[in-house]
Coordinates of C-alpha atoms in Angstrom, one line a residue:
X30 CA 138.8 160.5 -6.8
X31 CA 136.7 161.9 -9.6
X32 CA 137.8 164.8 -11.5
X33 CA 135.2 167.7 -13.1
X34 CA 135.8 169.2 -16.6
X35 CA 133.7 171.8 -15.5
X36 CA 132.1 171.6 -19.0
X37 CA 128.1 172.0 -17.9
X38 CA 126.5 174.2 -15.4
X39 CA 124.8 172.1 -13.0
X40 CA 121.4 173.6 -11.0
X41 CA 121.4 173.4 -7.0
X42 CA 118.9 170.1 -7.4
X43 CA 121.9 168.1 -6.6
X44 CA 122.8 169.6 -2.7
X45 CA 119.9 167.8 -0.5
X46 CA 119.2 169.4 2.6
X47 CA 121.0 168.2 5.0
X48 CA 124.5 167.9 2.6
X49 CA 127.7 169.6 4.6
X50 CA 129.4 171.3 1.7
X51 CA 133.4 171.7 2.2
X52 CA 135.7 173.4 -0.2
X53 CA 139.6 172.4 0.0
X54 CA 141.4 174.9 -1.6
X55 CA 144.8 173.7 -2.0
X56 CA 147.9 175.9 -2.4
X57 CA 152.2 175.8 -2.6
X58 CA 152.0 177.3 0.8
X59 CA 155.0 179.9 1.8
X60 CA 157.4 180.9 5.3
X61 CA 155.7 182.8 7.3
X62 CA 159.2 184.0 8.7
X63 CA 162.8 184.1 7.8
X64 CA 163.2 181.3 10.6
X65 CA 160.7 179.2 8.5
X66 CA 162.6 179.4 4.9
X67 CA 164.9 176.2 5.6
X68 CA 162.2 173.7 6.5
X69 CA 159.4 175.2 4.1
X70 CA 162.5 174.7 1.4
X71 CA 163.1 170.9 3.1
X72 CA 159.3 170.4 2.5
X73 CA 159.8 171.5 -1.1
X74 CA 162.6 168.9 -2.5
X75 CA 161.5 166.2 -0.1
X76 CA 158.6 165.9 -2.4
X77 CA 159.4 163.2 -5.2
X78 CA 157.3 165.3 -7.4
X79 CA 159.2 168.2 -7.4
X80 CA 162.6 166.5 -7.7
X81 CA 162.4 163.4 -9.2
X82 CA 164.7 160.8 -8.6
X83 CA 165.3 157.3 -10.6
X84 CA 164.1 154.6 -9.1
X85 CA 168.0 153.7 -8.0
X86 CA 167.8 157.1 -6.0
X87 CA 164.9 157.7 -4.6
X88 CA 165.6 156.6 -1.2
X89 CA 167.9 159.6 -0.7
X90 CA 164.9 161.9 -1.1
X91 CA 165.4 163.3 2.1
X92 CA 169.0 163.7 3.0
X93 CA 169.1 165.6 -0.3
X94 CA 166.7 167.8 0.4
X95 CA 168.2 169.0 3.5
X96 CA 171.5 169.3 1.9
X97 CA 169.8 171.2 -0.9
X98 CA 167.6 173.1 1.8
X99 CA 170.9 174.2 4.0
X100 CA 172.6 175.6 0.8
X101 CA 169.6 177.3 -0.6
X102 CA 168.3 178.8 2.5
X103 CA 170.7 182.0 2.8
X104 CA 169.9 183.1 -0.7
X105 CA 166.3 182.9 -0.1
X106 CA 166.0 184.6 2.9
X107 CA 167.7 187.6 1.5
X108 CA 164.5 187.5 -1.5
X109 CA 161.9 186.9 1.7
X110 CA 164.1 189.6 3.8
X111 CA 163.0 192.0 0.7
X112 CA 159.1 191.3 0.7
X113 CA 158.8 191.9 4.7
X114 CA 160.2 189.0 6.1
X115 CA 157.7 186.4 4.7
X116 CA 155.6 185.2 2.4
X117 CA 151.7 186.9 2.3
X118 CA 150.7 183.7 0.5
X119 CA 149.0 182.4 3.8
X120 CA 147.3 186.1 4.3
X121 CA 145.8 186.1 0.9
X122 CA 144.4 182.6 0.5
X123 CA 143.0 183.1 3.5
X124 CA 141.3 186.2 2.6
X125 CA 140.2 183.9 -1.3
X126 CA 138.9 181.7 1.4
X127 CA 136.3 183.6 2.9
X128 CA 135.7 185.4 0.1
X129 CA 134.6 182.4 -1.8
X130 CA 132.6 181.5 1.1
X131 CA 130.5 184.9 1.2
X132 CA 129.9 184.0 -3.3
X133 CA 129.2 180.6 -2.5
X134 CA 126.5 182.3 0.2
X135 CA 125.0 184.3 -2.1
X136 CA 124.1 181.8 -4.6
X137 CA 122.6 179.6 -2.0
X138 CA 125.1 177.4 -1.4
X139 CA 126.6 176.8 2.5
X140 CA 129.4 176.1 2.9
X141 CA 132.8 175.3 4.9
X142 CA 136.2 176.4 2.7
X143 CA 139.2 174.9 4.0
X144 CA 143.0 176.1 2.9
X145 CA 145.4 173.2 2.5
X146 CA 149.1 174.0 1.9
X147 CA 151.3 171.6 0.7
X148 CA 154.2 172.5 2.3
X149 CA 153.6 175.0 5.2
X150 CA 151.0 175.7 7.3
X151 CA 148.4 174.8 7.3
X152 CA 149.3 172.0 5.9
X153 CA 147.3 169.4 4.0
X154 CA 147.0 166.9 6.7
X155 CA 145.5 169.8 9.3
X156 CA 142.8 170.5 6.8
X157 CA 141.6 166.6 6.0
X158 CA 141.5 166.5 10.2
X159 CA 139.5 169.5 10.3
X160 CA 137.0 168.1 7.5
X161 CA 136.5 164.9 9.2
X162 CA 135.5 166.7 12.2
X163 CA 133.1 169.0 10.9
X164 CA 131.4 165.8 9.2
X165 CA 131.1 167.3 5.8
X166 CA 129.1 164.9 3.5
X167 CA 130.9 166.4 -0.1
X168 CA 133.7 167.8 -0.8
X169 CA 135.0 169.8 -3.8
X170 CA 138.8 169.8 -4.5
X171 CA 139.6 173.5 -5.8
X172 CA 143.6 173.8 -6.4
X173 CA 144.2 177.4 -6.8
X174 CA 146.6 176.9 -9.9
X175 CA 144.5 177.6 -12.8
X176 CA 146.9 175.4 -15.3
X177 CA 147.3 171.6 -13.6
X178 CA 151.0 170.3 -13.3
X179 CA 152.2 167.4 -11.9
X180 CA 154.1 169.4 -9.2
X181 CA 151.4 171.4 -7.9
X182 CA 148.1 170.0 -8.6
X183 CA 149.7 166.4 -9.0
X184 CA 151.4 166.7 -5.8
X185 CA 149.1 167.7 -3.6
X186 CA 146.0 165.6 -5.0
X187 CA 148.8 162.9 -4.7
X188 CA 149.1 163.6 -1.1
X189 CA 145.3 163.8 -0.4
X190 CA 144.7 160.5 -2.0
X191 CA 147.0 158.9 0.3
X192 CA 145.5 160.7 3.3
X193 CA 141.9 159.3 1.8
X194 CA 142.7 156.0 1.8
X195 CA 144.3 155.4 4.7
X196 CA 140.8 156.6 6.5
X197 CA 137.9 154.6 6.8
X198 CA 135.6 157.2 7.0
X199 CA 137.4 159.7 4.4
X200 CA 137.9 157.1 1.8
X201 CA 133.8 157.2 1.4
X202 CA 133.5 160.9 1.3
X203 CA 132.1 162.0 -2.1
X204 CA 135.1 164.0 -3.3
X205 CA 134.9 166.0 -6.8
X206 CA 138.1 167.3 -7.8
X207 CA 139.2 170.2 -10.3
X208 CA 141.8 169.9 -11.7
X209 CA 142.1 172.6 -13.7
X210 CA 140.0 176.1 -15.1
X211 CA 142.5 178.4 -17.0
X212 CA 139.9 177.7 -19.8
X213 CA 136.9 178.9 -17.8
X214 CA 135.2 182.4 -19.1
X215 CA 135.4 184.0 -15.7
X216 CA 138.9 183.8 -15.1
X217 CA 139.9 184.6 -19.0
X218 CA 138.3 187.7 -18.4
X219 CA 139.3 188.7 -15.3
X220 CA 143.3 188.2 -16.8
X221 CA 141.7 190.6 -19.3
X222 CA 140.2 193.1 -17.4
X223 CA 143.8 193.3 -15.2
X224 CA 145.5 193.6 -18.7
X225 CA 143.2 196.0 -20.0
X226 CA 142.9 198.2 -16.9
X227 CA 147.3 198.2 -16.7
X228 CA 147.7 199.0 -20.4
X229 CA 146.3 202.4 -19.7
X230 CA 149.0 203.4 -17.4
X231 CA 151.0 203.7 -20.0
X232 CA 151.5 206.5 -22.3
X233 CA 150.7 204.8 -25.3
X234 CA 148.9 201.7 -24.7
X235 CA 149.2 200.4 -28.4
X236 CA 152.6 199.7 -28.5
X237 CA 152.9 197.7 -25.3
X238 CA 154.3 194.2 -25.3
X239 CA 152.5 191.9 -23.3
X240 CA 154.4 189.8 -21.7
X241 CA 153.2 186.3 -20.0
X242 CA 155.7 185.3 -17.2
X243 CA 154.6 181.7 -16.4
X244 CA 156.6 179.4 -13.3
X245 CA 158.3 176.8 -15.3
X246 CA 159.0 173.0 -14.6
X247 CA 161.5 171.1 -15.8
X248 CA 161.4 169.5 -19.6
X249 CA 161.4 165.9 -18.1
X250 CA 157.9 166.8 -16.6
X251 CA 156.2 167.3 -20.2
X252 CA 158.3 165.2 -22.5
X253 CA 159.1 161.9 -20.0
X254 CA 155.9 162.1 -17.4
X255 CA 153.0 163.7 -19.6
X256 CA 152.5 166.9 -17.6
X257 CA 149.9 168.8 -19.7
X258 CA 150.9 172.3 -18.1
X259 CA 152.9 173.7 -21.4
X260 CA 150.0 172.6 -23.5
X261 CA 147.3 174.2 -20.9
X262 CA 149.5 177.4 -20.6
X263 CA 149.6 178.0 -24.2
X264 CA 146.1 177.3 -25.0
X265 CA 145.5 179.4 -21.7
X266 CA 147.6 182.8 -23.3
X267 CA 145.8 181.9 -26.3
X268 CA 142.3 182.3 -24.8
X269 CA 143.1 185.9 -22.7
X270 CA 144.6 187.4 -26.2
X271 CA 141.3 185.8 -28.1
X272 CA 139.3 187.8 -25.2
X273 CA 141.9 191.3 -25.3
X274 CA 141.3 191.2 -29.3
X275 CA 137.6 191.2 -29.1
X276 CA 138.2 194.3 -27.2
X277 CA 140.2 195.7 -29.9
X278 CA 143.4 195.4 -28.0
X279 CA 146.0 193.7 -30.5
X280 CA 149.3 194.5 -28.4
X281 CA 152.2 191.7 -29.5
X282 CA 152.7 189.2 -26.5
X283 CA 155.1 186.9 -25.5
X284 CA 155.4 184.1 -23.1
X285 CA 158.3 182.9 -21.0
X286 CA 158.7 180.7 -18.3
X287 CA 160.5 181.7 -14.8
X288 CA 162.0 180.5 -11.4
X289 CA 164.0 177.6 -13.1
X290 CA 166.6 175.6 -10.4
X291 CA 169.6 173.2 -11.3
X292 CA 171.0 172.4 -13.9
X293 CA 168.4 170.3 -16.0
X294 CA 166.7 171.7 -18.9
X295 CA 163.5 173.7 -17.8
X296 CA 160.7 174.6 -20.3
X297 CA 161.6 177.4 -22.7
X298 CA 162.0 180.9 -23.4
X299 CA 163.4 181.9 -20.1
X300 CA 162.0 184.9 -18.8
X301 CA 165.2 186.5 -18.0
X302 CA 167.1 185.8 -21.4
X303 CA 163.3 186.7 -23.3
X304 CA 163.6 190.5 -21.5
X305 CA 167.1 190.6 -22.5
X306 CA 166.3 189.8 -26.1
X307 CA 163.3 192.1 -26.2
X308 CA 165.4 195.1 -24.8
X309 CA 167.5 194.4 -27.7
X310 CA 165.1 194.0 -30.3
X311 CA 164.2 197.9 -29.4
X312 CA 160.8 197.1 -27.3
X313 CA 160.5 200.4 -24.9
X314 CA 157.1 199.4 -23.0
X315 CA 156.5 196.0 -21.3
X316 CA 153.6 195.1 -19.2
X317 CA 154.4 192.2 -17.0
X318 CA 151.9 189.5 -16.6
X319 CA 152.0 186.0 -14.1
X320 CA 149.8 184.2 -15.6
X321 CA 150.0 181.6 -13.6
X322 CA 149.9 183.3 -10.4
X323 CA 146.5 184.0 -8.5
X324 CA 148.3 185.7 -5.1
X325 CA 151.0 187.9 -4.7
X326 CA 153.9 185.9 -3.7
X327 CA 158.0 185.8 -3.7
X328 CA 157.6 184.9 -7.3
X329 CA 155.7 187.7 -8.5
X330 CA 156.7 190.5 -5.5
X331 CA 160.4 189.8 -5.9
X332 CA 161.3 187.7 -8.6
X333 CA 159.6 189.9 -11.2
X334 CA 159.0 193.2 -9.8
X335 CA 162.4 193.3 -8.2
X336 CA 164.9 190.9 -10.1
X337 CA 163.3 191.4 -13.7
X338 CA 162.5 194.5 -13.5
X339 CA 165.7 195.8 -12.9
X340 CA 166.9 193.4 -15.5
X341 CA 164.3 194.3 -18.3
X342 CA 165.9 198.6 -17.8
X343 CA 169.2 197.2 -17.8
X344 CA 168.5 195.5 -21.2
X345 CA 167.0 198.6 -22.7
X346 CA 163.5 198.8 -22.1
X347 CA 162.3 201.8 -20.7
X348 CA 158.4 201.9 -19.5
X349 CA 158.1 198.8 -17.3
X350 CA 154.4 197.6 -16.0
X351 CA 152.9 194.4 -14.0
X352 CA 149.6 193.1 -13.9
X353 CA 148.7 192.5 -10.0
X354 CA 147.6 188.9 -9.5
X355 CA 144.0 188.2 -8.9
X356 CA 143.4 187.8 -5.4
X357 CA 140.2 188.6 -4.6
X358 CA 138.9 189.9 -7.5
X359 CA 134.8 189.6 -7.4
X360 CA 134.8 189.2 -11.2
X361 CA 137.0 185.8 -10.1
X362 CA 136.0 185.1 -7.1
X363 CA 132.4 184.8 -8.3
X364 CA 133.7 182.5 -11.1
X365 CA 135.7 180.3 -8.6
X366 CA 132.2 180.0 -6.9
X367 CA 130.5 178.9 -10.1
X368 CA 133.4 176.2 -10.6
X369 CA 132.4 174.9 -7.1
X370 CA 128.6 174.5 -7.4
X371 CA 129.2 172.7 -11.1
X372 CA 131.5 170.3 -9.8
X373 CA 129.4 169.4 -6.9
X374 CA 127.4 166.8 -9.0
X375 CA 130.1 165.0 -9.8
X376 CA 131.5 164.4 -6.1
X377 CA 131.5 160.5 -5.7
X378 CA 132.8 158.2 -3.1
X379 CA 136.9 158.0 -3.4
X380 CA 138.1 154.7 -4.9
X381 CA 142.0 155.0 -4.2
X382 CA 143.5 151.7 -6.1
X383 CA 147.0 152.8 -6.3
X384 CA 149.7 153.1 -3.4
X385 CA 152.2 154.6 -3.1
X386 CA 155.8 154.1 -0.7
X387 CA 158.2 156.1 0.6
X388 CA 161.7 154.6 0.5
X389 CA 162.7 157.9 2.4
X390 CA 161.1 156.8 5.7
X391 CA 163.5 153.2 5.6
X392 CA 165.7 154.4 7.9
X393 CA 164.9 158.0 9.5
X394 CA 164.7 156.1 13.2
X395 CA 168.2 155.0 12.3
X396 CA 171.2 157.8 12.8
X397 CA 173.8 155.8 10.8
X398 CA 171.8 155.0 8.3
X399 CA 170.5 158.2 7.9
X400 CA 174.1 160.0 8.1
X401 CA 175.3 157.7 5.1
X402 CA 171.9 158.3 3.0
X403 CA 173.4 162.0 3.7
X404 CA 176.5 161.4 2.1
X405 CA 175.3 159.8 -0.6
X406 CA 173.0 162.6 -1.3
X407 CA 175.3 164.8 -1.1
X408 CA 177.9 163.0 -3.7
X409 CA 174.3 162.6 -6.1
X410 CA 173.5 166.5 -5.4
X411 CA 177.5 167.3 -7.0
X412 CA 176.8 164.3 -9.7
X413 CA 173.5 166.6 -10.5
X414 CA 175.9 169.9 -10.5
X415 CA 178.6 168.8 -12.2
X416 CA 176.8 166.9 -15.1
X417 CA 173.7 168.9 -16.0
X418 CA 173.2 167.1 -19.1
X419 CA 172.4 164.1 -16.1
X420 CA 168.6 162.9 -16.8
X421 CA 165.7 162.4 -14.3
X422 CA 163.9 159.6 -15.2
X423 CA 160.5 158.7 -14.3
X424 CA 159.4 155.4 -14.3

């Protein structure tokens, strides 16, 4: 599959008449309900690319993740309890869905957008079924994550070039994919405008620190597998305080990275040992801002404005803030629609040349097998526990 670096605006010459437009949108997906948090959490750590396993290991994939799903499943349905039951992730890409459609409308372009989750419904297998039947003729690849990472843009173009080539008809649909637009103009200043428009809640704007809470991934990503996402957040807090300055906003910032699991190293500052530090250091007003967050979610609804919230007064600060994530925004929305008709060019028959396997699958048909692949995965899990200094390597 192509990718677009969204570099060059393209006119509508491209789109011939009789093209069917689709736009995937692809997204982490969320429970709906607290009876949906164990199997959303089996779908999580059954992917390889968000824990990954040596080679040696990799055929306990799945017994791990439902030992690691059964364990972690009462904790998080106490955080989903507190937001209403479930996640609104669904709900609001939804709503970016049509959205998108109605911008994409008004600059001329039809079109049919499509939600794929990776790991609840509707899940990225239900959208490629639905695209095939509609006939579209190109397809643009829009992963709402404005930063790429291996575990969420990686994994779920992973997945769709799997789905691609294993159909005849799919593996010639011109596909352009985008991989990632943190450095686009209409998103920099929407992050602005949301910055800009929160500052002034506060009784004196001016002395505000800004601080970026980003979702973090574990140092193996960047330093073993090449995962650009540090490098794209940084230069992505770098353009949004470039944009705030030329407004004549020069508030101090900091970023820090959040939602860490296990015990491998994760990429650093953490964002609850930053807020503890800054409470110290005498900072009274913080304005909270997930950078890397375009819907409201458990990360951003309870993570930050319950869990670090609370944490940031206990440490000392005494005015706290959040930016809302950016939704529907028109300013973004319009922007996201932009991305789309630039990127259509580009679409081009998929050529999938790699494969991939799944060592997991060896034996699911087979109960014995499958309750010793449990066992071992549950000795690896207390390995992983008991040594954190234990490596993931990628190879």
């Amino acid at each position: 599959m192509l990718t677009h670096p969204l570099s060059v605006t393209e006119s509508h010459s491209d789109i011939e008449e009789d093209d069917k437009i689709g736009v995937l949108l692809l997204n982490l997906g969320g429970p709906e309900t607290l009876h949906d948090v164990q199997p959303f959490l089996y779908n999580l750590f059954a992917d390889p690319d968000i824990i990954r396993l040596p080679r040696l290991f990799r055929f306990l994939q799945r017994p791990l993740a439902q030992l690691i799903s059964t364990l972690r499943a009462p904790k998080s349905k106490q955080g989903y309890a507190s937001i209403g039951g479930g996640s609104p992730l669904r709900k609001i890409t939804d709503e970016q869905a049509d959205a998108l459609k109605m911008a994409l409308e008004e600059k001329k372009v039809a079109s049919n957008v499509y939600v794929a989750m990776r790991y609840w419904h509707p899940f990225t297998q239900e959208a490629v079924r639905q695209i095939k039947r509609d006939g579209i003729t190109k397809l643009v690849v829009l992963p709402l994550y404005p930063q790429f990472s291996i575990s969420t843009t990686g994994s779920s173009i992973r997945l769709l070039q799997t789905l691609f080539r294993e159909d005849k008809i799919l593996s010639k649909l011109p596909v352009a994919i985008i991989q990632s637009w943190y450095q686009r103009q209409g998103y920099v200043k929407s992050m602005a405008d949301l910055i800009h428009k929160e500052l002034q809640t506060f009784g004196s704007p001016d002395e505000v620190m800004i601080f970026f809470s980003a979702h973090g991934v574990p140092v193996s990503y960047v330093r073993d597998a090449g995962d650009p996402y540090k490098d794209q957040m940084e230069e992505c807090i770098d353009l949004i305080m470039h944009e705030l300055k030329a407004r004549g906003i020069h508030n101090h910032h900091k970023l820090a990275y959040q939602s860490r699991v296990g015990p491998v190293e994760w990429l650093k500052p953490y964002t609850d040992e930053v807020l503890v530090e800054l409470g110290q250091k005498g900072v009274k007003s913080l304005l909270a801002v997930p950078v890397s967050f375009v819907s409201e979610h458990i990360e951003t609804l309870e993570e930050i404005d319950m869990e670090y919230k609370e944490l940031a007064l206990e440490s000392g600060i005494q005015n706290w803030g959040r930016v809302p994530a950016l939704g529907c925004t028109s300013t973004f929305i319009a922007d996201l629609a932009d991305a789309v008709i630039e990127a259509l060019p580009s679409a081009s028959a998929t050529a999938i040349t790699t494969s991939t396997t799944d060592n997991a699958n060896t034996f699911v048909q087979d109960p014995l097998a499958f309750a010793i692949k449990l066992l071992l995965g549950s000795f690896l899990a207390f390995i992983l526990l008991l040594f954190p200094g234990f490596k993931n390597q990628n190879v």
